Structures are given as structure tokens and as C-alpha cells.
Coordinates of N, CA and C in Angstrom, one line a residue:
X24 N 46.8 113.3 116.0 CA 46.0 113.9 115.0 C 46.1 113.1 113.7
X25 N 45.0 112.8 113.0 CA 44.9 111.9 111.5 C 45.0 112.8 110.8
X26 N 45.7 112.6 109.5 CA 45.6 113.3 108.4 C 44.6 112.6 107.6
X27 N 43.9 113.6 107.1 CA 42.9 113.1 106.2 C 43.4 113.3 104.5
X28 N 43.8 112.2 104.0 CA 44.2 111.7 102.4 C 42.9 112.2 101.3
X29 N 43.6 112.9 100.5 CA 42.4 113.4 99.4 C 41.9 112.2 99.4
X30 N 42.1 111.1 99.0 CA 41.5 109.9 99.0 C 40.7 109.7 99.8
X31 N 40.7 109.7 101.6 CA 39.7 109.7 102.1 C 38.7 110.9 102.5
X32 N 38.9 111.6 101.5 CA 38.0 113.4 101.5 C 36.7 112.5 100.7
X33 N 37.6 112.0 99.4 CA 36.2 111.6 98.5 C 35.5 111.1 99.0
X34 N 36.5 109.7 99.5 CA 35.4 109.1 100.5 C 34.2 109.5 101.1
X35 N 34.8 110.1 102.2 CA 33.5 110.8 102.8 C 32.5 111.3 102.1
X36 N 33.2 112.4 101.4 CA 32.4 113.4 100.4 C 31.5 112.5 99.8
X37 N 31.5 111.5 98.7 CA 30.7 110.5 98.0 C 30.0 109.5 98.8
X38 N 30.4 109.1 99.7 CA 29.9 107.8 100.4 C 28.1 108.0 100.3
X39 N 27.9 106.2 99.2 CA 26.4 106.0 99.6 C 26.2 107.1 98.0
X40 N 26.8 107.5 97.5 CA 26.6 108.4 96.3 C 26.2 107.3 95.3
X41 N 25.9 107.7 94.1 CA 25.5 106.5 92.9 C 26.4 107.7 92.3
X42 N 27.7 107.9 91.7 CA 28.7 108.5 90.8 C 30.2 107.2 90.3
X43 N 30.6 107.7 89.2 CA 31.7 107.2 88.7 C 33.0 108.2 89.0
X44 N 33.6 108.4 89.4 CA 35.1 109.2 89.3 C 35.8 109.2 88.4
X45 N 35.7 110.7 87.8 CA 36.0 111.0 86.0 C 36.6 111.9 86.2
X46 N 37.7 112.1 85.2 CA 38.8 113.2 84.6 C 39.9 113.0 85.3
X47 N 40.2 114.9 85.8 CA 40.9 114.9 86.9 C 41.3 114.2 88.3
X48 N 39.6 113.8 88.9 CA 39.8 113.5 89.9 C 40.2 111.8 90.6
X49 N 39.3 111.2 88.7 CA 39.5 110.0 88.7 C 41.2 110.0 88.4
X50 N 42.3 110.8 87.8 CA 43.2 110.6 87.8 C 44.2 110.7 89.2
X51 N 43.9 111.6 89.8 CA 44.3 111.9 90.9 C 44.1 110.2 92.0
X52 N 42.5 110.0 91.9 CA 42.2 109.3 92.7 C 43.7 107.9 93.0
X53 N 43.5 107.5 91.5 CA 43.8 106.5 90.9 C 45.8 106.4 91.0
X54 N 46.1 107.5 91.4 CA 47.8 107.8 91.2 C 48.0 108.0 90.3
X55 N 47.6 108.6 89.2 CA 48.5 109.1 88.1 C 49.1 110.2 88.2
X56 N 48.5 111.2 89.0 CA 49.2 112.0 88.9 C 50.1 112.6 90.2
X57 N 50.6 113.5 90.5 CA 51.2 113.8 91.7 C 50.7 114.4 92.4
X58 N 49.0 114.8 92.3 CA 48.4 115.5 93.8 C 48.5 116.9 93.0
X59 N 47.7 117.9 94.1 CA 47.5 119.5 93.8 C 45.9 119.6 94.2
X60 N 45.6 120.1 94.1 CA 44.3 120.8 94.7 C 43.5 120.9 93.8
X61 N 42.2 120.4 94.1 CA 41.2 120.5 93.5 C 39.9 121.3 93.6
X62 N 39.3 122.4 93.2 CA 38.3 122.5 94.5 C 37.3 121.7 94.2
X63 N 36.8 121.2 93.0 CA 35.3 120.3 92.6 C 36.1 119.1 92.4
X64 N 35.2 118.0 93.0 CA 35.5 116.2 92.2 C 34.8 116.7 91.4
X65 N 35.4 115.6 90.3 CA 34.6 115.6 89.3 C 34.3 114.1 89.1
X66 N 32.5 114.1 88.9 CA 32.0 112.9 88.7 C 31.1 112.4 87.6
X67 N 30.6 111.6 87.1 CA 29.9 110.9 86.1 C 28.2 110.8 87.1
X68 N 28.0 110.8 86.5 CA 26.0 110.8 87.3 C 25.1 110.7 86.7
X69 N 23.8 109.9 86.5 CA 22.7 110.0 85.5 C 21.7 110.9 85.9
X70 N 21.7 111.8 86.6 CA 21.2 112.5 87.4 C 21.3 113.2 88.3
X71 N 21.3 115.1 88.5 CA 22.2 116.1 89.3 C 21.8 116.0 90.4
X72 N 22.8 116.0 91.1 CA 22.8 115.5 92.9 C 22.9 116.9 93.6
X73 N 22.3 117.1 94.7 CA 22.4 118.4 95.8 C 23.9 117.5 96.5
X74 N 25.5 117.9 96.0 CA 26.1 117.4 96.7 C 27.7 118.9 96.2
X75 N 27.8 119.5 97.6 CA 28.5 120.7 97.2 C 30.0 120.0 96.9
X76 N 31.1 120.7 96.4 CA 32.4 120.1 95.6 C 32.1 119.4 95.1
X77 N 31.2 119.3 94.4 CA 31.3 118.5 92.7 C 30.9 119.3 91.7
X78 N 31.4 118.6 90.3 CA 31.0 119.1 88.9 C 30.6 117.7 88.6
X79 N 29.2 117.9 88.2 CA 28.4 116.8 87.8 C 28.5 116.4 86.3
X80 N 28.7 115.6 85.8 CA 28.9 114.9 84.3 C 27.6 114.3 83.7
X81 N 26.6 115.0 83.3 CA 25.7 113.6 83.1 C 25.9 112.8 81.9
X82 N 25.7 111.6 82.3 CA 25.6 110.4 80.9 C 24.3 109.7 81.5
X83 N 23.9 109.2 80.3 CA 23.1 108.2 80.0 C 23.1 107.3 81.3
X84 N 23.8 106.6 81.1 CA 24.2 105.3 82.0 C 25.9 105.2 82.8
X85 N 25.7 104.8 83.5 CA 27.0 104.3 84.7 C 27.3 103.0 84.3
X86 N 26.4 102.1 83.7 CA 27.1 100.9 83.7 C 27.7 101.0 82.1
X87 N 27.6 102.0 81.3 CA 28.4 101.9 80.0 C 29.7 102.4 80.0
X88 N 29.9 103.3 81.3 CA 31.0 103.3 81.6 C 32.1 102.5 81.6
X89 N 33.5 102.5 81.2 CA 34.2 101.6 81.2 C 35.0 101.9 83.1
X90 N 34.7 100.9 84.3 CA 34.8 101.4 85.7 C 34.8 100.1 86.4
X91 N 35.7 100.2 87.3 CA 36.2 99.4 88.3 C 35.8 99.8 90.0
X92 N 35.8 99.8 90.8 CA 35.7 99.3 92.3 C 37.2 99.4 92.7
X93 N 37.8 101.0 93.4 CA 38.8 100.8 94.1 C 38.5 101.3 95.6
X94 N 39.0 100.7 96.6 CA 39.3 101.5 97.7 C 38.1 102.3 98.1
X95 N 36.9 101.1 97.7 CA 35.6 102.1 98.2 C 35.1 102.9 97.0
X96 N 35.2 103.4 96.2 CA 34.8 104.1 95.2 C 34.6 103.4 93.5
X97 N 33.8 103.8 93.3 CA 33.6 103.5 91.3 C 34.5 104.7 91.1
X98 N 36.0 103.9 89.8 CA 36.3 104.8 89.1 C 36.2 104.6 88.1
X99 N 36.6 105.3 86.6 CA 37.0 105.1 85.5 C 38.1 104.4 85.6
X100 N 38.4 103.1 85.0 CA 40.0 102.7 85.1 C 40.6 103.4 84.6
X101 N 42.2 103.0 84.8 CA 43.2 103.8 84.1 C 43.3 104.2 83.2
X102 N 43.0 102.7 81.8 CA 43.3 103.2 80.7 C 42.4 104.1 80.5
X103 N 40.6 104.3 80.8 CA 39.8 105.1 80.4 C 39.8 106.2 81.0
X104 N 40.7 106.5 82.1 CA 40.6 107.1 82.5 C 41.9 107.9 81.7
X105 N 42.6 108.1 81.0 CA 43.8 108.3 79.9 C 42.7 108.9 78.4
X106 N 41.9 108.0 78.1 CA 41.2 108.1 77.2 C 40.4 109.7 77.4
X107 N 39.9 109.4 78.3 CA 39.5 110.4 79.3 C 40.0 111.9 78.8
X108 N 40.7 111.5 79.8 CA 41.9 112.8 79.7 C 42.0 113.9 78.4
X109 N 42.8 112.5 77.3 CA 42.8 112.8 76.4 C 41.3 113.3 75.2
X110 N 40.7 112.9 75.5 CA 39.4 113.8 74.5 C 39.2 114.6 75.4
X111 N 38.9 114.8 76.2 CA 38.5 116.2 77.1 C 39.4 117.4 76.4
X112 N 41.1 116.9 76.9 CA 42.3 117.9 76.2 C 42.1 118.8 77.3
X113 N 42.2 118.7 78.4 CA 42.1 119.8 79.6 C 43.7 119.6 79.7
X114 N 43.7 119.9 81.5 CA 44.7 120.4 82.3 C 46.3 119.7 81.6
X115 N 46.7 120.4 81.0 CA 48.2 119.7 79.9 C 49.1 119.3 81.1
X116 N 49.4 119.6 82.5 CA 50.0 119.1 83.4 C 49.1 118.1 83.6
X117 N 47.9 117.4 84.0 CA 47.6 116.3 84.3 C 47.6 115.5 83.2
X118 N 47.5 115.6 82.4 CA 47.5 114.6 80.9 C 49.1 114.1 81.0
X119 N 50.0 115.1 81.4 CA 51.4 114.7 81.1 C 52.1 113.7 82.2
X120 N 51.6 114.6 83.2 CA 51.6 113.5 84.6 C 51.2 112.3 85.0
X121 N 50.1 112.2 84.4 CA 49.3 110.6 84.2 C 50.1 109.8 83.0
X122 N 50.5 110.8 82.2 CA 50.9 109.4 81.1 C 52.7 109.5 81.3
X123 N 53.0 110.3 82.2 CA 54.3 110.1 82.5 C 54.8 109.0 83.7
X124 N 53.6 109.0 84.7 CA 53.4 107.8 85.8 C 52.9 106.6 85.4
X125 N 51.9 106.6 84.1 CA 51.7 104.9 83.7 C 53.2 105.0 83.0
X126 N 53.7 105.6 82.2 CA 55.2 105.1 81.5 C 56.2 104.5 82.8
X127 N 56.3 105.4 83.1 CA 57.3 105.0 85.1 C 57.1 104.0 85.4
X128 N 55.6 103.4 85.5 CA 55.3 102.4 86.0 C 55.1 101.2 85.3
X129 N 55.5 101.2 84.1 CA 54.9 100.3 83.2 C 56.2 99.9 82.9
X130 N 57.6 99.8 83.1 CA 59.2 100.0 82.7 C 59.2 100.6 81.5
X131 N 59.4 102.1 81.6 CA 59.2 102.6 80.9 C 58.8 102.4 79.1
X132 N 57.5 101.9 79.3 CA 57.0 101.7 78.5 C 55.3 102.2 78.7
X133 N 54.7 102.2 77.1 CA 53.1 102.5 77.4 C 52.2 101.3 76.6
X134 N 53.0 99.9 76.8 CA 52.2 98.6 76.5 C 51.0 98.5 77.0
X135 N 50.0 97.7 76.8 CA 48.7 98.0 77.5 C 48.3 99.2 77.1
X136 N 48.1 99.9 77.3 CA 47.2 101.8 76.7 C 46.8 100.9 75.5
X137 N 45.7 101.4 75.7 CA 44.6 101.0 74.2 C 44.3 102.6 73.8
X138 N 44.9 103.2 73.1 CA 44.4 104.5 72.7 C 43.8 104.6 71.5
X139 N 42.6 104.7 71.3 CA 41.8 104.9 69.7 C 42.5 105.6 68.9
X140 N 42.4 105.4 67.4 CA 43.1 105.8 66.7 C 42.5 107.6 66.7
X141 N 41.3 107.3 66.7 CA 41.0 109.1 66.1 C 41.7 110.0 67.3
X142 N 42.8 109.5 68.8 CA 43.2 110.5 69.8 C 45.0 110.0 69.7
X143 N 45.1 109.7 68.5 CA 46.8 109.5 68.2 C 47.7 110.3 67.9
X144 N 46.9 111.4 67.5 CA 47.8 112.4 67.1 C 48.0 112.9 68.5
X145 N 47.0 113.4 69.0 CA 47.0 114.0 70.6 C 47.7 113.3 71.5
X146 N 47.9 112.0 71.4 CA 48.5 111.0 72.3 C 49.9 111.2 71.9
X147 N 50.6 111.0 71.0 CA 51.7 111.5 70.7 C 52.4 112.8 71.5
X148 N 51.8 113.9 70.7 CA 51.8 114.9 71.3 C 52.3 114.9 73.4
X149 N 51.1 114.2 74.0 CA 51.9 114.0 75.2 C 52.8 113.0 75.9
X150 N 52.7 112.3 75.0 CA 53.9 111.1 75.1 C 55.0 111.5 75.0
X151 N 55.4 112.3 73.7 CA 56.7 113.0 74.1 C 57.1 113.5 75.2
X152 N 55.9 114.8 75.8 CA 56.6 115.3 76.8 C 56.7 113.9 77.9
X153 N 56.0 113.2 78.3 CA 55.6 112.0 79.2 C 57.0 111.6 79.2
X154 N 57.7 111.2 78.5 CA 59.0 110.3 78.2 C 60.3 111.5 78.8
X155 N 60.2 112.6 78.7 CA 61.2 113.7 79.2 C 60.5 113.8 80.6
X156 N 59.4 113.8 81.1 CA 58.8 113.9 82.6 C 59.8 114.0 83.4
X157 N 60.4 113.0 83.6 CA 61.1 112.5 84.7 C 62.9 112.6 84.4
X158 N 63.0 113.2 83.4 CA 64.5 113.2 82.7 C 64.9 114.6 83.5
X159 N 64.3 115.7 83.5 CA 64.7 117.0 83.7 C 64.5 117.2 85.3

């Protein structure tokens, strides 16, 4: 019997879709964070799709997106996908978990992260906890 990897759920689920992979799910997708249940992807789209388990995003355009090509799918990259995160200000476990996994991953450091100044204060804010993540 196969197990089927949230990663290959998307797949399916999107395949042949015109979407970007945003927020949560782009973080999930991407390993930042450590997994948990989702019930909606959430995606980027210039127009609402008949496609059930999603929350549709509309923007303007997909190519102004800042987005990469992984594993079959358009996501937000990492770092935008951080940026992401951070202005939204959603789920405070995934924000902490993503920037506690690029720190892990980075030797413990957050070199690279391009975070705009107007989301510094917020960025701070989970950086702290990000740096204790993995301590307790």
C-alpha cells in the first residue's frame, strides 16, 4: 500500500491548475514547517477556480509574484514565502516554525532573509521565539 505525502495530495489536487502556493500551504509545501492538517490549500489565482479544498487568493498577476518551480508545483519561494507569513500575521505556530527551520537550516543563523524594514518589528518578535524553537 502507498502512502500518499501531503505533497503528493497537492499534486494531484492542482495538477494542470494555473495557481501559485501561498501562506500556509506554500510553507508546509516547501518544509518549513513540521506538517499538521490542513483542510483548504491555499493558493494565489488571477481568477476563481471550481476546485474544492482551496482558498482562493486573487492577485492581479502570477508572474509578479516572487515564485519558483518545485517538485511539480509553482510556489512562493522561501524567503517570500516568510514575507508572506509575516504580513498576513496568521497562524503564530507556523510563522515560528518556518523561521525556526530556515534558522536550523541555515547554521543557526537567518543570513539570506531579506525582510523589509516596515515587517522588523514583527520579525523580531518571532525570531526570538524561532531561536528558543528547538532549545526546549
Amino acid at each position: 500500500m502507498a502512502v500518499i505525502t501531503y505533497n503528493d495530495q497537492l499534486r494531484n489536487l492542482l495538477a494542470n491548475v494555473e495557481c501559485v502556493l501561498a501562506f500556509d500551504t506554500a510553507a508546509d509545501f516547501l518544509g518549513l514547517t513540521n506538517g499538521g492538517y490542513r483542510a483548504l490549500a491555499q493558493i494565489f489565482v488571477r481568477k476563481k477556480q471550481n476546485i474544492e479544498g482551496t482558498e482562493q487568493i486573487l492577485v492581479p498577476s502570477l508572474k509578479a509574484l516572487v515564485c519558483e518551480e518545485r517538485n511539480g508545483l509553482v510556489c512562493t519561494t522561501v524567503n517570500q514565502t516568510i514575507i508572506d507569513l509575516l504580513e498576513r500575521n496568521g497562524d503564530e505556530q507556523i510563522i515560528t516554525e518556518s523561521l525556526a527551520n530556515y534558522y536550523d537550516e541555515h547554521n543557526e543563523s537567518f543570513d539570506g532573509l531579506e525582510v523589509p524594514e516596515y515587517l522588523w518589528s514583527r520579525f523580531e518578535k518571532y525570531k526570538a521565539w524561532a531561536i528558543e524553537y528547538y532549545e526546549e
